[in-house]
XYZ file of C-alpha atoms in Angstrom:
708
model
C 0.570 -96.088 25.498
C -2.851 -96.017 26.994
C -5.250 -93.647 25.266
C -6.689 -90.987 27.700
C -10.119 -91.826 29.650
C -12.817 -90.492 27.991
C -14.281 -86.940 29.416
C -16.896 -84.577 28.889
C -16.203 -81.129 27.454
C -15.273 -78.225 29.370
C -18.698 -76.712 29.202
C -20.706 -80.003 29.813
C -18.552 -80.585 33.279
C -20.030 -77.069 34.192
C -23.583 -77.590 32.897
C -24.003 -81.524 32.822
C -27.748 -81.574 32.312
C -29.093 -82.297 28.733
C -32.373 -79.962 28.967
C -30.270 -77.037 29.763
C -28.922 -77.373 26.311
C -31.929 -78.808 24.557
C -35.286 -78.296 23.738
C -38.134 -79.759 21.640
C -41.450 -77.499 21.434
C -44.919 -78.845 19.864
C -44.656 -76.851 16.631
C -41.886 -79.194 15.507
C -39.639 -76.902 16.433
C -35.867 -77.748 18.347
C -34.525 -74.852 20.495
C -30.862 -74.608 21.179
C -29.447 -72.917 24.338
C -25.964 -72.423 24.289
C -24.223 -70.385 26.622
C -21.897 -68.438 24.552
C -23.449 -65.030 22.686
C -23.774 -63.587 18.989
C -21.649 -60.530 18.884
C -21.442 -60.847 15.297
C -18.947 -63.405 14.654
C -21.489 -65.859 13.285
C -21.731 -68.193 16.428
C -25.294 -68.987 16.358
C -25.219 -70.157 12.861
C -22.098 -72.552 13.153
C -23.487 -73.785 16.661
C -27.029 -74.431 14.949
C -25.289 -76.305 12.083
C -23.814 -78.761 14.902
C -26.924 -79.149 16.612
C -28.831 -79.996 13.237
C -26.003 -82.498 12.183
C -26.330 -84.365 15.425
C -29.955 -84.890 15.702
C -30.744 -85.275 12.067
C -33.125 -82.024 11.609
C -33.213 -79.479 9.130
C -31.393 -76.546 10.377
C -34.755 -74.447 9.459
C -36.272 -76.449 12.420
C -33.335 -74.924 15.099
C -34.220 -71.697 17.036
C -31.319 -70.251 18.624
C -32.143 -68.973 22.098
C -30.282 -65.797 23.600
C -28.173 -66.279 26.371
C -30.020 -65.478 29.633
C -28.887 -66.122 33.422
C -32.594 -67.284 33.639
C -32.443 -70.089 31.491
C -29.095 -70.817 29.530
C -26.011 -72.782 30.945
C -23.435 -70.868 32.424
C -20.441 -70.930 29.904
C -18.597 -68.017 31.287
C -17.959 -65.624 28.581
C -17.569 -65.048 24.862
C -13.948 -64.642 24.226
C -10.670 -65.923 23.346
C -12.119 -67.734 19.726
C -13.144 -70.058 22.162
C -17.178 -70.357 21.111
C -16.859 -73.090 19.069
C -14.122 -75.038 20.998
C -16.389 -75.053 24.238
C -19.542 -74.731 23.390
C -19.973 -76.442 19.820
C -17.816 -79.703 21.626
C -20.784 -79.559 24.430
C -23.528 -79.210 21.668
C -22.056 -81.901 19.812
C -21.873 -84.183 22.617
C -25.340 -83.125 24.068
C -27.422 -83.652 20.635
C -25.548 -86.833 20.312
C -26.821 -87.983 23.796
C -30.202 -86.709 23.184
C -30.459 -88.443 19.506
C -29.810 -91.820 21.085
C -31.878 -91.461 23.769
C -34.899 -90.674 21.441
C -33.787 -93.520 19.148
C -34.044 -95.857 22.374
C -37.393 -94.453 22.833
C -38.558 -94.948 19.384
C -36.967 -98.656 19.332
C -39.238 -99.373 22.162
C -42.494 -97.577 20.740
C -42.000 -99.279 17.392
C -40.758 -102.446 18.535
C -37.756 -101.984 16.119
C -34.527 -102.325 16.963
C -32.662 -99.450 16.888
C -29.991 -100.340 14.328
C -33.107 -100.800 11.893
C -34.336 -97.138 12.719
C -33.702 -94.136 10.272
C -33.976 -90.442 11.279
C -34.714 -87.991 8.518
C -35.682 -84.226 9.641
C -36.701 -85.851 13.249
C -38.662 -88.233 12.059
C -37.895 -91.761 13.131
C -39.017 -94.670 10.547
C -38.292 -98.393 10.446
C -39.576 -101.568 8.501
C -43.038 -101.832 7.647
C -43.275 -98.242 7.318
C -43.667 -97.677 11.343
C -42.696 -94.192 12.117
C -42.477 -91.570 14.985
C -41.190 -88.301 15.854
C -38.748 -86.316 17.855
C -41.977 -84.432 19.134
C -44.159 -87.289 19.551
C -41.352 -88.779 21.808
C -40.362 -85.710 23.594
C -43.428 -85.706 26.086
C -42.378 -89.607 27.101
C -38.213 -88.962 26.978
C -36.947 -86.949 29.895
C -33.787 -85.110 29.282
C -33.389 -84.032 32.977
C -30.660 -86.249 33.033
C -26.836 -85.598 33.307
C -24.528 -85.840 30.066
C -22.824 -89.255 30.113
C -18.977 -89.775 29.081
C -19.976 -92.149 26.519
C -22.387 -90.376 24.196
C -20.854 -90.801 20.298
C -21.059 -87.949 18.211
C -21.036 -88.821 14.286
C -18.007 -88.768 12.494
C -16.714 -86.365 10.053
C -17.775 -88.731 7.054
C -21.193 -88.704 8.293
C -21.679 -85.059 8.810
C -24.050 -83.478 6.414
C -24.308 -79.596 7.675
C -21.262 -79.174 9.505
C -18.425 -78.275 7.478
C -20.541 -76.903 4.614
C -21.018 -72.559 4.127
C -24.722 -71.958 4.691
C -26.211 -68.594 5.330
C -26.203 -66.769 8.430
C -29.181 -67.368 10.584
C -28.526 -63.732 11.897
C -28.600 -61.720 8.740
C -31.932 -61.404 7.375
C -32.852 -59.261 10.757
C -30.081 -57.054 10.058
C -30.673 -56.617 6.320
C -34.268 -56.004 6.555
C -33.716 -53.972 9.874
C -35.758 -55.898 12.270
C -35.011 -54.986 15.811
C -32.389 -57.538 16.445
C -30.139 -55.041 18.126
C -30.508 -53.713 21.692
C -29.806 -50.545 20.492
C -33.367 -50.600 18.701
C -35.363 -52.394 20.818
C -37.959 -50.518 22.975
C -40.181 -51.950 25.981
C -43.753 -50.594 26.898
C -43.234 -47.749 29.077
C -39.257 -46.981 28.156
C -37.560 -44.025 29.695
C -34.146 -42.606 28.975
C -31.283 -42.218 31.088
C -27.560 -40.555 30.940
C -24.628 -40.442 33.556
C -22.519 -37.443 34.533
C -18.939 -38.336 34.351
C -15.619 -36.051 34.259
C -13.887 -34.973 31.561
C -10.696 -35.165 33.899
C -8.968 -38.439 34.178
C -9.627 -39.806 37.701
C -11.839 -36.859 39.344
C -14.408 -37.480 41.873
C -17.889 -35.507 41.920
C -17.726 -33.464 44.968
C -20.840 -31.315 44.652
C -23.987 -31.040 42.601
C -26.463 -28.286 41.884
C -29.489 -29.882 40.334
C -31.715 -26.599 40.368
C -31.264 -26.374 36.591
C -31.623 -29.980 35.437
C -34.929 -30.064 37.495
C -36.618 -27.371 35.204
C -36.119 -29.295 31.745
C -39.102 -30.708 30.361
C -39.331 -34.334 30.503
C -37.326 -34.763 33.323
C -38.582 -37.775 35.354
C -35.481 -38.245 37.913
C -32.478 -37.546 38.912
C -30.535 -40.379 40.387
C -27.395 -39.835 43.026
C -25.529 -41.915 44.971
C -22.295 -40.524 46.075
C -19.988 -39.492 43.528
C -22.542 -41.678 40.610
C -25.061 -39.134 39.263
C -27.457 -39.195 36.411
C -30.687 -38.433 34.772
C -33.845 -40.215 33.806
C -36.241 -38.811 31.043
C -39.386 -39.528 29.055
C -37.167 -39.134 25.653
C -33.585 -39.187 24.990
C -33.726 -35.477 23.784
C -34.761 -34.233 27.196
C -32.164 -36.611 29.317
C -29.365 -35.167 26.903
C -30.503 -31.817 27.753
C -31.042 -32.704 31.526
C -27.564 -34.089 31.722
C -25.779 -30.755 30.148
C -27.919 -28.709 32.662
C -27.036 -31.099 35.498
C -23.146 -30.973 34.195
C -22.984 -26.983 34.719
C -24.248 -27.406 38.353
C -21.307 -30.158 38.785
C -17.893 -29.586 40.987
C -15.138 -32.077 40.336
C -11.976 -33.086 42.449
C -8.731 -32.734 40.916
C -7.934 -35.610 38.690
C -4.959 -38.471 38.308
C -2.267 -37.518 36.294
C -1.926 -39.794 32.580
C 1.327 -40.875 31.212
C 3.513 -39.111 28.581
C 1.908 -40.349 25.511
C 4.965 -39.833 23.351
C 7.259 -41.995 25.667
C 5.069 -44.875 26.894
C 8.123 -47.097 26.881
C 9.648 -44.893 29.263
C 6.319 -44.833 31.545
C 5.674 -48.658 31.204
C 9.224 -49.368 32.279
C 9.309 -46.651 35.118
C 6.298 -48.247 37.032
C 6.187 -51.014 39.595
C 5.460 -54.530 38.158
C 5.029 -58.189 38.648
C 7.424 -59.839 37.161
C 6.761 -63.585 36.070
C 9.141 -65.746 33.811
C 6.438 -67.124 31.240
C 8.781 -69.666 29.775
C 12.838 -71.079 29.108
C 14.311 -73.463 27.034
C 18.247 -74.172 27.696
C 20.251 -75.509 24.811
C 22.114 -78.712 25.357
C 25.017 -77.579 23.499
C 24.888 -74.451 21.108
C 27.220 -72.414 19.272
C 29.039 -69.291 20.229
C 27.066 -66.037 20.031
C 28.863 -63.529 17.400
C 26.622 -60.721 18.180
C 23.575 -59.725 19.602
C 20.391 -58.287 17.994
C 18.417 -55.645 20.566
C 15.253 -54.483 19.686
C 12.135 -52.899 20.797
C 8.561 -52.747 19.810
C 5.715 -51.079 20.782
C 1.933 -50.269 20.530
C -0.171 -47.869 22.066
C -3.184 -47.955 23.967
C -5.781 -49.009 21.425
C -9.567 -48.365 21.646
C -12.566 -50.789 21.108
C -13.812 -48.149 18.772
C -17.407 -49.554 18.649
C -19.135 -48.630 15.647
C -22.519 -47.714 18.362
C -21.842 -46.828 21.660
C -22.699 -49.404 24.644
C -26.338 -49.494 25.404
C -28.456 -51.068 28.296
C -31.745 -51.544 29.471
C -32.823 -52.392 33.215
C -36.138 -52.559 35.049
C -36.945 -53.280 38.856
C -39.814 -55.067 40.368
C -39.576 -54.875 43.981
C -36.211 -56.188 44.928
C -35.656 -57.887 42.025
C -34.245 -56.528 38.730
C -33.739 -57.634 34.966
C -30.897 -56.195 33.063
C -30.775 -56.429 29.065
C -27.509 -56.302 27.777
C -24.971 -56.854 24.748
C -22.229 -58.137 27.486
C -20.114 -60.944 26.636
C -20.603 -62.921 29.997
C -24.189 -62.486 31.473
C -23.367 -64.725 34.380
C -20.134 -62.935 35.019
C -22.038 -59.302 34.868
C -24.566 -60.709 37.028
C -22.106 -61.687 39.708
C -20.793 -58.086 39.705
C -24.047 -56.565 39.833
C -25.010 -58.872 43.200
C -22.144 -57.544 44.716
C -22.665 -53.953 43.813
C -26.362 -54.184 44.744
C -26.014 -56.382 47.862
C -28.813 -58.606 46.385
C -28.487 -62.797 45.976
C -27.854 -63.365 42.424
C -31.071 -65.149 41.837
C -32.551 -61.854 42.451
C -30.948 -60.852 38.942
C -32.133 -61.606 35.628
C -29.252 -60.893 32.977
C -30.443 -61.216 29.338
C -28.335 -60.873 26.357
C -29.633 -59.039 23.469
C -26.977 -58.225 20.239
C -25.509 -54.808 20.036
C -23.471 -52.972 17.544
C -20.531 -53.553 19.809
C -16.962 -55.090 19.531
C -14.995 -58.240 20.439
C -13.154 -57.505 24.256
C -14.251 -55.945 27.227
C -15.410 -52.601 26.154
C -18.260 -50.674 28.056
C -21.002 -52.878 27.810
C -20.704 -54.327 31.348
C -20.250 -50.799 32.765
C -23.331 -49.289 31.039
C -25.446 -51.881 32.641
C -24.973 -51.231 35.976
C -25.653 -47.415 34.951
C -29.067 -48.720 33.631
C -29.447 -50.365 37.057
C -28.619 -47.497 39.316
C -30.982 -45.185 37.096
C -33.918 -47.421 36.878
C -33.832 -47.672 40.808
C -35.412 -44.089 40.417
C -38.006 -45.082 37.565
C -40.659 -46.520 39.554
C -40.347 -49.988 38.005
C -40.581 -48.318 34.617
C -37.555 -49.569 32.270
C -34.700 -47.051 31.647
C -32.344 -47.506 28.790
C -29.108 -45.705 29.112
C -26.798 -45.548 25.978
C -23.230 -43.966 26.309
C -22.552 -41.151 23.956
C -19.332 -41.664 21.539
C -17.304 -39.012 23.972
C -18.292 -41.508 26.852
C -17.199 -44.901 24.955
C -13.705 -43.367 23.558
C -12.958 -41.687 27.259
C -14.656 -44.098 29.840
C -14.062 -47.583 28.436
C -11.362 -49.801 29.167
C -8.644 -49.620 26.254
C -6.144 -52.339 24.790
C -3.336 -52.006 27.207
C -0.329 -50.488 25.610
C 2.817 -52.822 25.340
C 6.889 -52.444 24.827
C 8.480 -55.519 23.918
C 12.342 -55.887 24.062
C 14.079 -58.755 22.386
C 17.644 -59.839 22.069
C 18.579 -62.369 19.616
C 22.168 -64.055 19.834
C 23.249 -64.837 16.358
C 26.198 -67.061 15.780
C 28.955 -66.402 12.773
C 26.717 -67.330 10.370
C 23.501 -65.083 11.778
C 21.888 -68.190 12.962
C 19.675 -67.749 16.211
C 20.919 -69.582 18.901
C 19.651 -67.513 21.696
C 16.672 -65.740 22.436
C 15.448 -63.570 25.070
C 11.592 -61.427 24.878
C 10.818 -59.340 27.855
C 7.349 -57.378 27.966
C 5.995 -54.450 29.883
C 2.242 -53.921 29.922
C -0.869 -53.283 31.933
C -2.747 -56.684 32.754
C -4.699 -57.362 29.736
C -8.152 -58.599 31.618
C -10.406 -56.813 34.066
C -13.835 -58.718 33.204
C -16.823 -58.416 35.690
C -17.441 -61.707 37.385
C -13.860 -62.753 38.488
C -12.933 -61.523 41.987
C -14.194 -60.320 45.306
C -14.533 -56.942 44.287
C -16.865 -55.722 40.898
C -15.048 -54.269 37.781
C -17.796 -52.091 36.704
C -16.950 -48.305 36.343
C -20.097 -47.200 38.381
C -19.271 -49.180 41.319
C -15.919 -46.976 41.449
C -18.479 -44.065 41.822
C -21.160 -44.601 44.561
C -21.276 -43.607 48.088
C -19.519 -46.754 49.079
C -17.383 -47.094 46.248
C -15.212 -50.517 45.536
C -11.595 -49.540 44.432
C -10.530 -49.449 40.399
C -9.631 -53.162 39.798
C -5.962 -53.180 38.383
C -5.905 -55.498 35.414
C -4.286 -58.800 35.718
C -3.394 -61.411 33.139
C -5.246 -65.044 32.451
C -3.045 -67.857 33.222
C -0.705 -69.393 30.676
C -3.191 -72.166 30.490
C -5.794 -70.213 29.068
C -3.608 -68.535 26.844
C -2.010 -65.926 29.058
C -2.482 -61.979 28.531
C 0.496 -59.922 27.879
C 2.553 -62.438 27.304
C 0.218 -64.606 24.561
C 1.853 -65.702 21.583
C 5.212 -64.733 23.450
C 6.922 -68.246 23.225
C 8.038 -68.777 19.317
C 6.467 -72.002 17.978
C 9.984 -71.894 15.918
C 12.802 -74.253 16.855
C 15.053 -71.837 18.487
C 17.756 -73.810 20.604
C 17.458 -71.232 23.838
C 15.218 -68.907 25.027
C 13.923 -66.799 27.920
C 10.300 -65.283 28.031
C 9.473 -62.863 30.684
C 6.554 -60.659 31.560
C 6.281 -57.629 33.722
C 2.700 -56.682 34.718
C 2.000 -53.089 35.762
C 0.687 -52.629 39.129
C -0.439 -49.246 38.554
C -3.346 -48.451 35.704
C -3.585 -44.574 35.318
C -5.201 -45.522 31.961
C -7.870 -48.475 32.427
C -7.144 -51.557 30.324
C -9.044 -54.961 30.119
C -9.837 -57.395 27.264
C -8.973 -56.079 23.625
C -9.223 -58.489 20.897
C -6.048 -61.128 20.995
C -4.974 -59.396 24.395
C -0.993 -59.484 24.047
C -0.938 -61.775 20.839
C -0.993 -58.778 18.178
C 2.143 -57.015 19.582
C 3.921 -60.185 20.390
C 3.583 -61.612 16.997
C 4.593 -58.217 15.807
C 7.690 -58.330 17.469
C 9.033 -62.013 16.910
C 7.780 -62.112 13.245
C 9.555 -58.617 12.540
C 13.063 -59.561 14.033
C 12.393 -62.814 12.293
C 12.342 -60.957 8.887
C 15.330 -58.861 10.067
C 17.370 -61.827 10.516
C 16.349 -63.592 7.291
C 17.609 -60.126 5.494
C 20.920 -60.401 7.344
C 21.309 -63.622 6.005
C 20.196 -62.843 2.456
C 17.764 -65.804 2.686
C 14.203 -65.624 1.920
C 11.519 -64.830 4.772
C 9.322 -67.710 4.273
C 12.285 -70.315 3.603
C 13.554 -68.915 6.886
C 10.612 -69.621 8.775
C 9.824 -72.801 7.159
C 13.298 -73.833 8.178
C 12.748 -73.132 11.949
C 9.404 -75.059 12.082
C 8.676 -78.415 12.606
C 4.864 -78.410 13.099
C 3.780 -79.462 9.890
C 0.561 -77.826 9.768
C 2.444 -74.475 10.536
C 4.279 -75.072 7.590
C 1.354 -76.001 5.515
C -0.583 -72.448 6.427
C 2.647 -70.766 5.404
C 3.315 -72.591 2.356
C -0.592 -72.040 1.173
C -0.543 -68.673 1.980
C 2.903 -68.104 -0.168
C 1.366 -70.311 -2.953
C -1.391 -68.196 -3.093
C 0.190 -64.801 -3.031
C 2.686 -66.242 -5.570
C 5.287 -65.413 -3.625
C 7.084 -63.477 -3.973
C 6.630 -61.236 -7.168
C 9.188 -59.399 -9.021
C 10.588 -55.934 -7.098
C 8.542 -52.903 -8.242
C 9.293 -49.383 -6.992
C 6.878 -48.156 -4.343
C 5.437 -51.846 -3.734
C 6.308 -54.150 -0.717
C 5.644 -57.357 0.533
C 5.771 -58.925 3.609
C 5.081 -62.440 5.539
C 3.706 -62.905 8.698
C 2.641 -66.569 10.637
C 1.332 -67.300 14.260
C -0.707 -70.264 15.693
C -2.908 -68.116 17.972
C -2.348 -68.828 21.494
C 0.186 -71.716 20.202
C -2.729 -73.764 20.792
C -5.430 -72.814 18.508
C -5.666 -71.761 14.865
C -2.811 -71.599 12.395
C -2.590 -68.411 10.347
C -0.314 -67.205 7.546
C -0.619 -63.823 6.065
C 1.179 -62.095 2.994
C 0.692 -58.246 2.494
C 1.344 -56.407 -0.387
C 1.656 -52.414 0.316
C 2.158 -49.509 -1.344
C 4.405 -46.737 0.102
C 3.624 -43.292 -1.141
C 2.492 -40.235 0.779
C 1.163 -42.960 3.516
C 1.225 -46.616 3.683
C -1.884 -48.496 1.641
C -2.142 -51.853 2.056
C -3.235 -52.988 -1.522
C -4.018 -56.971 -0.725
C -4.003 -59.500 2.397
C -3.579 -63.421 1.405
C -4.166 -65.575 4.280
C -4.185 -69.404 4.870
C -5.703 -70.468 8.012
C -5.963 -73.853 9.585
C -8.893 -74.481 12.493
C -9.232 -77.898 12.137
C -12.696 -78.729 10.929
C -13.880 -75.413 9.441
C -18.064 -75.974 10.603
C -18.996 -73.401 8.372
C -16.490 -72.432 5.855
C -18.043 -68.879 4.785
C -18.106 -68.233 8.504
C -14.381 -68.713 9.226
C -13.445 -66.764 5.836
C -15.488 -63.959 7.323
C -13.619 -63.807 10.723
C -10.534 -64.165 9.076
C -11.314 -60.982 6.756
C -12.447 -59.121 9.597
C -9.486 -59.878 11.855
C -7.179 -58.635 8.786
C -9.105 -55.703 8.083
C -9.251 -54.758 12.036
C -5.552 -55.223 12.130
C -4.497 -53.445 9.462
C -6.730 -50.103 11.005
C -4.604 -50.898 14.257
C -1.133 -51.107 12.122
C -1.725 -48.017 10.423
C -3.911 -45.559 12.391
C -5.276 -46.911 15.792
C -3.845 -44.720 18.851
C -5.825 -43.850 21.916
C -4.581 -39.760 22.328
C -4.248 -38.105 25.767
C -2.520 -35.089 27.509
C -1.331 -35.717 30.898
C -4.909 -34.882 32.579
C -7.438 -36.468 30.391
C -8.227 -38.526 26.958
C -8.298 -36.465 23.829
C -9.223 -38.813 21.135
C -13.165 -38.821 21.823
C -14.460 -38.825 18.089
C -13.708 -40.460 15.040
C -11.784 -37.173 14.029
C -9.356 -37.753 17.066
C -9.312 -41.611 16.872
C -9.594 -42.133 12.805
C -10.046 -45.811 11.840
C -9.274 -47.604 8.465
C -12.354 -46.168 6.011
C -13.795 -48.172 3.640
C -11.782 -46.767 0.712
C -8.922 -47.853 2.834
C -10.022 -51.616 2.868
C -7.372 -53.961 1.307
C -8.578 -57.023 -0.762
C -8.755 -59.770 1.322
C -8.031 -63.464 0.062
C -8.172 -66.406 2.283
C -8.143 -69.862 1.835
C -8.993 -72.742 4.514
C -7.086 -75.585 4.735
C -9.888 -77.814 5.996
C -9.096 -80.574 8.456
C -12.393 -82.231 9.467
C -10.850 -85.013 11.324
C -9.375 -82.539 13.905
C -11.430 -80.956 16.592
C -12.268 -77.293 15.531
C -10.942 -74.495 17.381
C -12.139 -70.494 17.021
C -10.954 -68.286 14.078
C -11.841 -64.427 15.288
C -8.361 -63.661 16.680
C -6.009 -65.816 14.234
C -5.039 -63.053 11.838
C -4.438 -60.249 13.729
C -0.736 -60.758 14.850
C 0.426 -62.094 11.395
C -1.255 -59.651 9.433
C 0.192 -56.511 11.880
C 3.613 -58.394 11.132
C 3.058 -58.857 7.164
C 2.455 -55.490 7.068
C 5.440 -54.110 9.073
C 7.630 -56.546 6.905
C 6.164 -55.353 3.784
C 7.101 -51.643 4.777
C 10.682 -52.837 4.857
C 10.406 -54.503 1.794
C 9.313 -51.446 0.260
C 11.174 -48.323 1.703
C 14.051 -50.184 3.509
C 13.473 -49.139 7.111
C 11.579 -50.784 10.111
C 9.026 -49.423 11.968
C 8.922 -50.851 15.433
C 6.847 -48.423 16.854
C 2.503 -48.904 16.165
C 1.072 -47.195 14.492
C 3.070 -47.038 11.504
C 1.991 -43.234 10.347
C 3.921 -41.117 7.986
C 5.603 -39.706 10.922
C 6.935 -43.032 12.186
C 8.505 -44.088 9.056
C 10.380 -40.529 8.935
C 11.704 -41.111 12.270
C 12.763 -44.435 11.323
C 14.661 -43.613 7.884
C 16.186 -40.527 10.079
C 17.380 -43.227 12.931
C 18.735 -45.386 10.285
C 20.652 -42.658 8.605
């Protein structure tokens, strides 16, 4: 078979110019300019490792430059656990080619063949003690060239930095309280803004009496554009006071009804939908079905629950505007801003700064447009807008609620002979920059408003949305997978970490466990028997071995297993949960094994798996957006509880390191397996299956009553 022709990594196809990725400065430094952004996942450290390795420089020389539409390659959005896969591959290729170009230049300058030259921390030396350096050559070697297909990166055996755990480069600033977060930065002359929004879902501003707000000391301006209104003040306390005064003078239209929170499956299945067949498999011959297990699994709307509310700064200079944001996609945000402002994109600079935010489409993009609109009234001074906790929990997009029905056909021996998986859910993506209309909240409020975008699903080639991880990795003889995407959206939804993968893995792995119990077969052995992928088997075996599966049965303690390969193309992850069932479910320990191919920074991979496992535990046990028929009611930590420090389980992670295999991301690999493992452990402990997340005391009691 002819091997495929070499090709450039996807991010290099879009941004081929070498100089857009790497720069050498006169102080013996190397600047790396990725288009992906740091959102707490440690990506700047891993990318710095890749660059330092390929360039043969000490990592302490590497300066990672924040993404900006003024200087950085356009790598779209930082999402989907794709930063290493996309930016890492591009940087490895670029730095290998830059290194080779500098070696050729050194050969010409020193009169020594490149094969006789060595590089040590950017110094190039050869026989007879001849030497030069990257920085001496930088003025003579132009990087204004497109990347070539033939550049050869180092082999895994020759990498000295990638594959090692090193300290994260972003942590010192955070530990020593240096202002790295956008929330902590203050530009000269900074003003503060707040935006007026309704409590009633879908209500529109119809009238506004500004009299009381104009008497507030420190008020600089009141901004109004149709149904969009806000205040600008010289201090945050003044902005809050002016907003409260403005709220008293506001008149709102009637809102739009919200679903019945206690019957989300009924709501999801009653709406107009777009139906898509995701995948089918037809068995050549199969045993006859003797029985069919039909089960429904649900998850609620989930908030991003960012620890700090979203924040942005903006400053106008004539018809040009600069925005500072913790958006995950600076170019995509710029595209939507250009539509709303009716400006050429080149008149807008969007610069990333880290924020105490989230993974997924929260309100970071929305607050950026808020800041831009309020800054119009600031006379050229910068305006900082920070949402309140109430704003964040009621107006930011939610992760979509889902209802999943699986019908498993079993033969006389309770072996699986057919599998049907149907999903009802809103779409899982309404990020900016991907449509002819903007996806930003204020764009629906201005005088010439845009309609609210109905969330869609990414194509299956990009991992899908509501259907993500719905196609089994197991070798069932026949299946049919169907997705029903809602065409209405009373609760605003968009990308939340893992999109539909958490719920789909929960459903698949829960039913597999149930079938294993029917067969009186060990759940780990049952999964291994239905897998052909050896990497999949390896993570399950590793997790089981590390957790000493299965410990002797103890009263009040349960154990469960879950497995998935994220998107069926990314990282493999298996989880074993140990739970205690008393008054409430408590997760005592999670043991995980993960295979991400080459782990660039093993400690970083462990951090990501631990973080995902803890977040999934919070989703499974606690998280649920609450609302009545008129408004979101879970607008504080009291109404929307998350896992507390005292409730965090011990998390133990084993990495199966495969340096010869291209790396993939780790950030979202753990959520589905951990969710399923906890649910299966609940059954092992209490003898009931809870199929409706979150798994609370009330849900367990309801499941017991149903089973009795």
